[in-house]
Each structure stands twice: as C-alpha cells, then as structure tokens.
CSV table of C-alpha atoms in Angstrom, one decimal:
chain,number,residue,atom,x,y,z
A,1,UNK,CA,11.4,26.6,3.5
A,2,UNK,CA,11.0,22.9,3.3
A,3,UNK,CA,8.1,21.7,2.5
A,4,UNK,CA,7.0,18.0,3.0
A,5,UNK,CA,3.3,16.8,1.5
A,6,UNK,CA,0.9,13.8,1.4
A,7,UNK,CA,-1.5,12.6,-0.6
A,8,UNK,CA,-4.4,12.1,-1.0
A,9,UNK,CA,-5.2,14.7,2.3
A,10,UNK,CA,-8.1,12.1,3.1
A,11,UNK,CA,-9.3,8.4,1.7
A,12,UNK,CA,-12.3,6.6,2.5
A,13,UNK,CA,-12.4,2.8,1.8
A,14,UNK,CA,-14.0,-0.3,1.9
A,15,UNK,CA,-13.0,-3.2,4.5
A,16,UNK,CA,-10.1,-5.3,2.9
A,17,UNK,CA,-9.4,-3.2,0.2
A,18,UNK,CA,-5.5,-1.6,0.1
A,19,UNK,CA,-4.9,1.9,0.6
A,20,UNK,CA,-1.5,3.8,-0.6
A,21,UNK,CA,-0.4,7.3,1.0
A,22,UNK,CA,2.8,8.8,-0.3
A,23,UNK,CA,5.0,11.3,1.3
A,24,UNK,CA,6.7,13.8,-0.9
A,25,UNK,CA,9.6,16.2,0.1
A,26,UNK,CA,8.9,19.1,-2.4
A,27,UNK,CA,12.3,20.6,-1.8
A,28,UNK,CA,14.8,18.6,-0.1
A,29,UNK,CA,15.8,15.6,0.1
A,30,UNK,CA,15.5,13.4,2.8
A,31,UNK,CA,17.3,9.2,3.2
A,32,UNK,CA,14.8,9.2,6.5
A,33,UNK,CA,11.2,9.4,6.8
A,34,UNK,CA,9.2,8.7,9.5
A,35,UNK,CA,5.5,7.6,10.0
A,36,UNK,CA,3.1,8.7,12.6
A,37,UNK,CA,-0.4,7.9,13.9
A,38,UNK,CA,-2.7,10.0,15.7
A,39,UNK,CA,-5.5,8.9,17.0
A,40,UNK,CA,-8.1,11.7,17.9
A,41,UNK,CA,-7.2,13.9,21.5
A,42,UNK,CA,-4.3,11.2,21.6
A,43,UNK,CA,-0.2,12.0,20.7
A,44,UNK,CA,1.4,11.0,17.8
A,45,UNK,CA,2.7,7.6,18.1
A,46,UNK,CA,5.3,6.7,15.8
A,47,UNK,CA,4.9,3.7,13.7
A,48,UNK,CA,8.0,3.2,11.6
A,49,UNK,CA,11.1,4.5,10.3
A,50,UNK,CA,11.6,4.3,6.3
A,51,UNK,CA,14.9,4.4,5.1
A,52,UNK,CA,15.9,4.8,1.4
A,53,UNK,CA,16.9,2.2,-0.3
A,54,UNK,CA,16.7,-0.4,2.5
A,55,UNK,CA,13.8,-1.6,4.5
A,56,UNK,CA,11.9,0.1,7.1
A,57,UNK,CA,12.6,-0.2,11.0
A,58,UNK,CA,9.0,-0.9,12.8
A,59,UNK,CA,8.2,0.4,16.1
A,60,UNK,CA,7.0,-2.4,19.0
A,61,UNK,CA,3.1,-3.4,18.1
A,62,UNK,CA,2.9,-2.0,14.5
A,63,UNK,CA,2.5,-5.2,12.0
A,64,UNK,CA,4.9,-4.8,9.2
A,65,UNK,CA,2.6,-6.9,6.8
A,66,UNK,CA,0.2,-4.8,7.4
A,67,UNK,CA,1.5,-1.3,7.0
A,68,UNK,CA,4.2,-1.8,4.0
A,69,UNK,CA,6.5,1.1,3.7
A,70,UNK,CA,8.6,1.9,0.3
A,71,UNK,CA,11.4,4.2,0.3
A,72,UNK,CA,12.3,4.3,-2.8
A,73,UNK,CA,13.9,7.8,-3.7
A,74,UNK,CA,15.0,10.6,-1.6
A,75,UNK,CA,11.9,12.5,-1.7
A,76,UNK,CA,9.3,9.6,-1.5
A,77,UNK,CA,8.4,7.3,1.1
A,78,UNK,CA,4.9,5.2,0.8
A,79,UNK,CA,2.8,3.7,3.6
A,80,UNK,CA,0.2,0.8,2.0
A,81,UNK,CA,-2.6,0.1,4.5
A,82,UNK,CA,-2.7,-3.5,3.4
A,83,UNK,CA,-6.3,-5.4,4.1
A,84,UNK,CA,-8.0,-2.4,5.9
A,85,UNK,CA,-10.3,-2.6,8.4
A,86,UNK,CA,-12.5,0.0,10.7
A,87,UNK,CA,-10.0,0.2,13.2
A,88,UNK,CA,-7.2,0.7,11.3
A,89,UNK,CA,-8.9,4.4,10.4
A,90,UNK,CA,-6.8,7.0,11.7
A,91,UNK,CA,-4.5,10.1,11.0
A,92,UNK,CA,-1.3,9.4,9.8
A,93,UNK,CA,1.5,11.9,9.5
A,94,UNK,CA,4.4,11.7,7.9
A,95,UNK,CA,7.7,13.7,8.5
A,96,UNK,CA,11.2,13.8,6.6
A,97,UNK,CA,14.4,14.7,7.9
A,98,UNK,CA,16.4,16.9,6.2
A,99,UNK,CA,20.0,15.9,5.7
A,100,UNK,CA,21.7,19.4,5.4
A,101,UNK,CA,21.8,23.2,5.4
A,102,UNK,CA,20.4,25.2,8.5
A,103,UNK,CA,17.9,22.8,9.2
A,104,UNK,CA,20.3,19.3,9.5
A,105,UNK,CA,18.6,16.8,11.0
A,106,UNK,CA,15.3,18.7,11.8
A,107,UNK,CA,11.9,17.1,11.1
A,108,UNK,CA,9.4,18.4,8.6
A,109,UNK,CA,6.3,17.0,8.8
A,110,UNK,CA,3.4,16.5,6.4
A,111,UNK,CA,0.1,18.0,6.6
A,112,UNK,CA,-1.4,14.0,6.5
A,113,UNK,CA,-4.1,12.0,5.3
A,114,UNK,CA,-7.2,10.8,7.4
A,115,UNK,CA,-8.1,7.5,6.7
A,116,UNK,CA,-11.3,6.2,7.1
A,117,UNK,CA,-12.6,2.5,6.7
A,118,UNK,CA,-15.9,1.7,6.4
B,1,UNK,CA,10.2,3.9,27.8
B,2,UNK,CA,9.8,7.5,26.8
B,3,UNK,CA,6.8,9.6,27.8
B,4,UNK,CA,6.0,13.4,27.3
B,5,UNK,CA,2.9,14.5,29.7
B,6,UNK,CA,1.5,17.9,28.5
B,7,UNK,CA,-1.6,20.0,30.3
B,8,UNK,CA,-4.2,19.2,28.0
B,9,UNK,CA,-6.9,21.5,26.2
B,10,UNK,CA,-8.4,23.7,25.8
B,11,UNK,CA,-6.8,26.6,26.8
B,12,UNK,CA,-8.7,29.6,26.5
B,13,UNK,CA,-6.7,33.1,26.9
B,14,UNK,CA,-7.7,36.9,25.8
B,15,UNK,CA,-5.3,38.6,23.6
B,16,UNK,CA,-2.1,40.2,25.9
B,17,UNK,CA,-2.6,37.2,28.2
B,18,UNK,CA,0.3,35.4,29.5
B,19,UNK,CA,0.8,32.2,28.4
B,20,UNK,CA,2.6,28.8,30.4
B,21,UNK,CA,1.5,25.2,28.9
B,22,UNK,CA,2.9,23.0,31.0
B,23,UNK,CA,5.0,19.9,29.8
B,24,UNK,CA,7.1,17.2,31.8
B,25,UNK,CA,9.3,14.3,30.2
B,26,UNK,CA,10.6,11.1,31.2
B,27,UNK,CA,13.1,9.5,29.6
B,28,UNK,CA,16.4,7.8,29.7
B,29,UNK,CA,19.7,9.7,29.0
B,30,UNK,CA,19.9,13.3,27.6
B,31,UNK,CA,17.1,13.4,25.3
B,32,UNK,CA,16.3,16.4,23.0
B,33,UNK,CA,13.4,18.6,24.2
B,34,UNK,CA,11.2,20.4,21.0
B,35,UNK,CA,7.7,22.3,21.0
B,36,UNK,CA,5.8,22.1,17.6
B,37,UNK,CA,2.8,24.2,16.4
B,38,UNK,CA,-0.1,22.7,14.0
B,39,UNK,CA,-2.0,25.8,12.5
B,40,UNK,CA,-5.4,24.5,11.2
B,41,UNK,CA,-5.1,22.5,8.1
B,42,UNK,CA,-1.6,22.6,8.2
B,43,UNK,CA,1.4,20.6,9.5
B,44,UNK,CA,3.1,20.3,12.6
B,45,UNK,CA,5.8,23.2,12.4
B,46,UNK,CA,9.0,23.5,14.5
B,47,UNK,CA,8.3,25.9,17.1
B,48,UNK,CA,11.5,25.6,19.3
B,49,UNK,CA,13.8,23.2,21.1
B,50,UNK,CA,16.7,22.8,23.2
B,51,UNK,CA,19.4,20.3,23.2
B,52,UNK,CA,20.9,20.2,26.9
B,53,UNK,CA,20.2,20.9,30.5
B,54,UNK,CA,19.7,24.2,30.7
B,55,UNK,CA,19.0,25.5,26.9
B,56,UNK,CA,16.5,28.1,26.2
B,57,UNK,CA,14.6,27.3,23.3
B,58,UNK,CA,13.3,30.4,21.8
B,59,UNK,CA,11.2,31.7,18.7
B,60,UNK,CA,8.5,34.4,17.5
B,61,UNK,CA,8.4,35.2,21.5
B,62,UNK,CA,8.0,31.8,22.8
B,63,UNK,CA,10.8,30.4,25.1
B,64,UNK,CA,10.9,27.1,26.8
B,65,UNK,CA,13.6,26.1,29.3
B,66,UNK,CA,15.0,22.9,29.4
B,67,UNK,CA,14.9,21.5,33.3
B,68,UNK,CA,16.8,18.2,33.8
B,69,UNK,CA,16.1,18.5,37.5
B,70,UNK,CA,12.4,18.9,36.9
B,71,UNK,CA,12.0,16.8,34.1
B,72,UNK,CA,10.1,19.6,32.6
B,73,UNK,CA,10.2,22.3,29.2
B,74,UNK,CA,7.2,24.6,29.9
B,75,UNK,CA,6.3,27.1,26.9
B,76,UNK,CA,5.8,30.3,27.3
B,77,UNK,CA,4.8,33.7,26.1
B,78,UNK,CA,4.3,36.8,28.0
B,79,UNK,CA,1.8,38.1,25.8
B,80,UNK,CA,-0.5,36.4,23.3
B,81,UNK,CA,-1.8,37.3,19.7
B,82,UNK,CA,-4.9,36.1,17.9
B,83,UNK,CA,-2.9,34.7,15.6
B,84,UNK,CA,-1.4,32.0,18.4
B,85,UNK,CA,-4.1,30.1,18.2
B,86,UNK,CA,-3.5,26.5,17.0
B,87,UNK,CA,-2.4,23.1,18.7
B,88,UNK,CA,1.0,22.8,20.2
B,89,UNK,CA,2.7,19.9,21.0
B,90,UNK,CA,5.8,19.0,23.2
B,91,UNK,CA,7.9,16.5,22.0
B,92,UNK,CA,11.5,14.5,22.9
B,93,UNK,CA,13.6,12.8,21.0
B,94,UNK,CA,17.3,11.0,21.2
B,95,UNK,CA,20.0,13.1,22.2
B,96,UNK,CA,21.4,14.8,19.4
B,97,UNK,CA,18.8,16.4,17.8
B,98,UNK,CA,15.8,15.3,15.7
B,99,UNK,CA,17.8,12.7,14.1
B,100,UNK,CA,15.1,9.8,15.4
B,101,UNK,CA,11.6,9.4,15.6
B,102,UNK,CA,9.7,11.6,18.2
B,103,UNK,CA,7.7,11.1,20.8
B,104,UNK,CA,5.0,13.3,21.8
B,105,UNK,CA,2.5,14.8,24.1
B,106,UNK,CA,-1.4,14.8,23.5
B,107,UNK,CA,-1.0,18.2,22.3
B,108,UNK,CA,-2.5,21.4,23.5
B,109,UNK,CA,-5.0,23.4,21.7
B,110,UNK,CA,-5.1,27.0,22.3
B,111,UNK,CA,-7.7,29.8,21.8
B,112,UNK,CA,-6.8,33.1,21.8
B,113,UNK,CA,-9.7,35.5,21.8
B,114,UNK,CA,-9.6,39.3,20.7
C-alpha cells in the first residue's frame, strides 16, 4: 500500500532556532502534499498546500515566512519552522495525494512529527 | 466556511457492542464525506467515504451514509472488536474526491474492552 513518512517523528528545540520536517512518499509519487496541524483534543487544521515544482498555496492565518514549504521532487515536500517559538509547538501531519492507480486522488497521510519549543 | 462537528471522546464500548459516532457537516456545495482511523503510533488511515447524496461508504464492517438532508455521515458498526480501538475522524473535502485539503472533526477516540 502507500506509504507516506516524516521525519524526525519528534524535535525538541530552542526559541528562534529553525526546524526542518520532511515528508517522504516511500512508494508513490505524489505533485500534491498537504500540511496539517493538530493541536491536542483539537481537529486537524490545514495549513498549506505544496505543490511540486511551484510554490505552496497557504491557508487564511498561516504566515508563509514563517512556515517555508519546498516541494522539490515528487516524493518530498519540506516544512521549515522558521524562528520558533513556544507556541508554535504542535503536531504536524503531513499527507500526499496519490496521482494514479486505485487510490487516484486519495490522501495518505504521515505518521507526523511533534514539535516542541522550549 | 467548512465545518465538520463530530461527538467527541471517549467512547467506551464492550466487545459485540454496537457502534454509531455521530458526525454532522456544513458546507457549501456537494462536498466529499470520508471517515479516517489513526491506530496508536500510526497515521491517519482511510476508513471510508462517499462521494454523493446518498452513498454508502463502507469497509472492514463500518458503513457511513451520506445524508444531504441531514447534513450528517454517522459511522457505524453493528458489532465491535478489540482491535477497533483507535481515534476516528470525520472529515469533508471539495467535491470530487480527496483532491483538496481536508477539513476535519476533533476526532473520536474509541475503547473497546474485552
């Protein structure tokens, strides 16, 4: 099946330093990738949409210099956490649409990464 | 904007129990209606979903009705297994399919006790 995973699982970090999570497709590839939040006992709230090859789409509220997203392949998408602070510490999913086969246009989502700043 | 209201955790069941977790939408147009499943340590997993008015999702003895008139796509399962245990959420997205981000309930987290 289609396996989509993140790394690291979990970070912790220092106030204003610059945190990277990537999101991998293991077998499939995927020009769409989406980024998710998750506060805890709250939904998932998407943040952005990251295309391949051009830039990402960001939902109302989320700062784009703040959360850089690089899609540079078909199986990798990157969120930087740019200048973190404590309440920027969260759970964030990532998902990956597939573009063909049984599954077209179904979402597979990461395991994600808890972030935590101190 | 879109909103997905689901009953929230947790919900507690013995094993053979019949399950309903209750879910209610609101959004413009026809969205797309899905349920996903998050075992522990794992990710969210397609459960089920249902395109149009009237569609019956169904998988591994789950079913979920789409309701236009009710705004609603209630899961359910007429007789639970240890091995249900796990969050579930409900989720909508653009009609069409998944092709768009989602947006979800809460998510329900559901104890199933031998």
């Amino acid at each position: 099946g289609a396996v989509v995973s993140q790394h690291p699982s979990w970070v912790i970090c220092k106030s204003g330093t610059s945190v990277k999570i990537e999101c991998r497709s293991l077998d499939f590839q995927a020009t769409t990738m989406f980024w998710y939040r998750q506060f805890p006992k709250q939904s998932l709230m998407l943040m952005a949409t990251s295309n391949e090859g051009s830039k990402a789409t960001y939902e109302q509220g989320v700062e784009k210099d703040k959360f850089l997203i690089n899609h540079a392949s078909l199986t990798l998408s990157t969120l930087t956490v740019t200048s973190a602070h404590p309440e920027d510490s969260s759970f964030y999913i990532c998902s990956a649409r597939a573009l063909a086969g049984e599954a077209y246009n179904e979402q597979f989502f990461g395991p994600g990464t808890r972030l935590t700043v101190l | 904007g879109n909103s997905v209201t689901q009953m929230e955790g947790p919900v507690t069941l013995s094993e053979e129990a019949f399950l309903t977790i209750n879910c209610t939408y609101t959004a413009t147009g026809y969205p797309s209606l899905f349920w996903y499943v998050q075992y522990p340590g794992e990710g969210l997993q397609l459960l089920l979903k249902a395109t149009k008015a009237d569609d019956k999702g169904s998988n591994k003895g789950f079913e979920a009705t789409y309701r236009k008139e009710t705004t609603s796509f209630h899961l359910e399962k007429g007789s639970v297994q240890v091995s249900d245990s796990a969050v579930y959420f409900c989720a909508l997205g653009s009609s069409g399919g998944g092709a768009d981000g989602l947006t979800f309930g809460k998510g329900t987290h559901l104890i199933i006790q031998p």
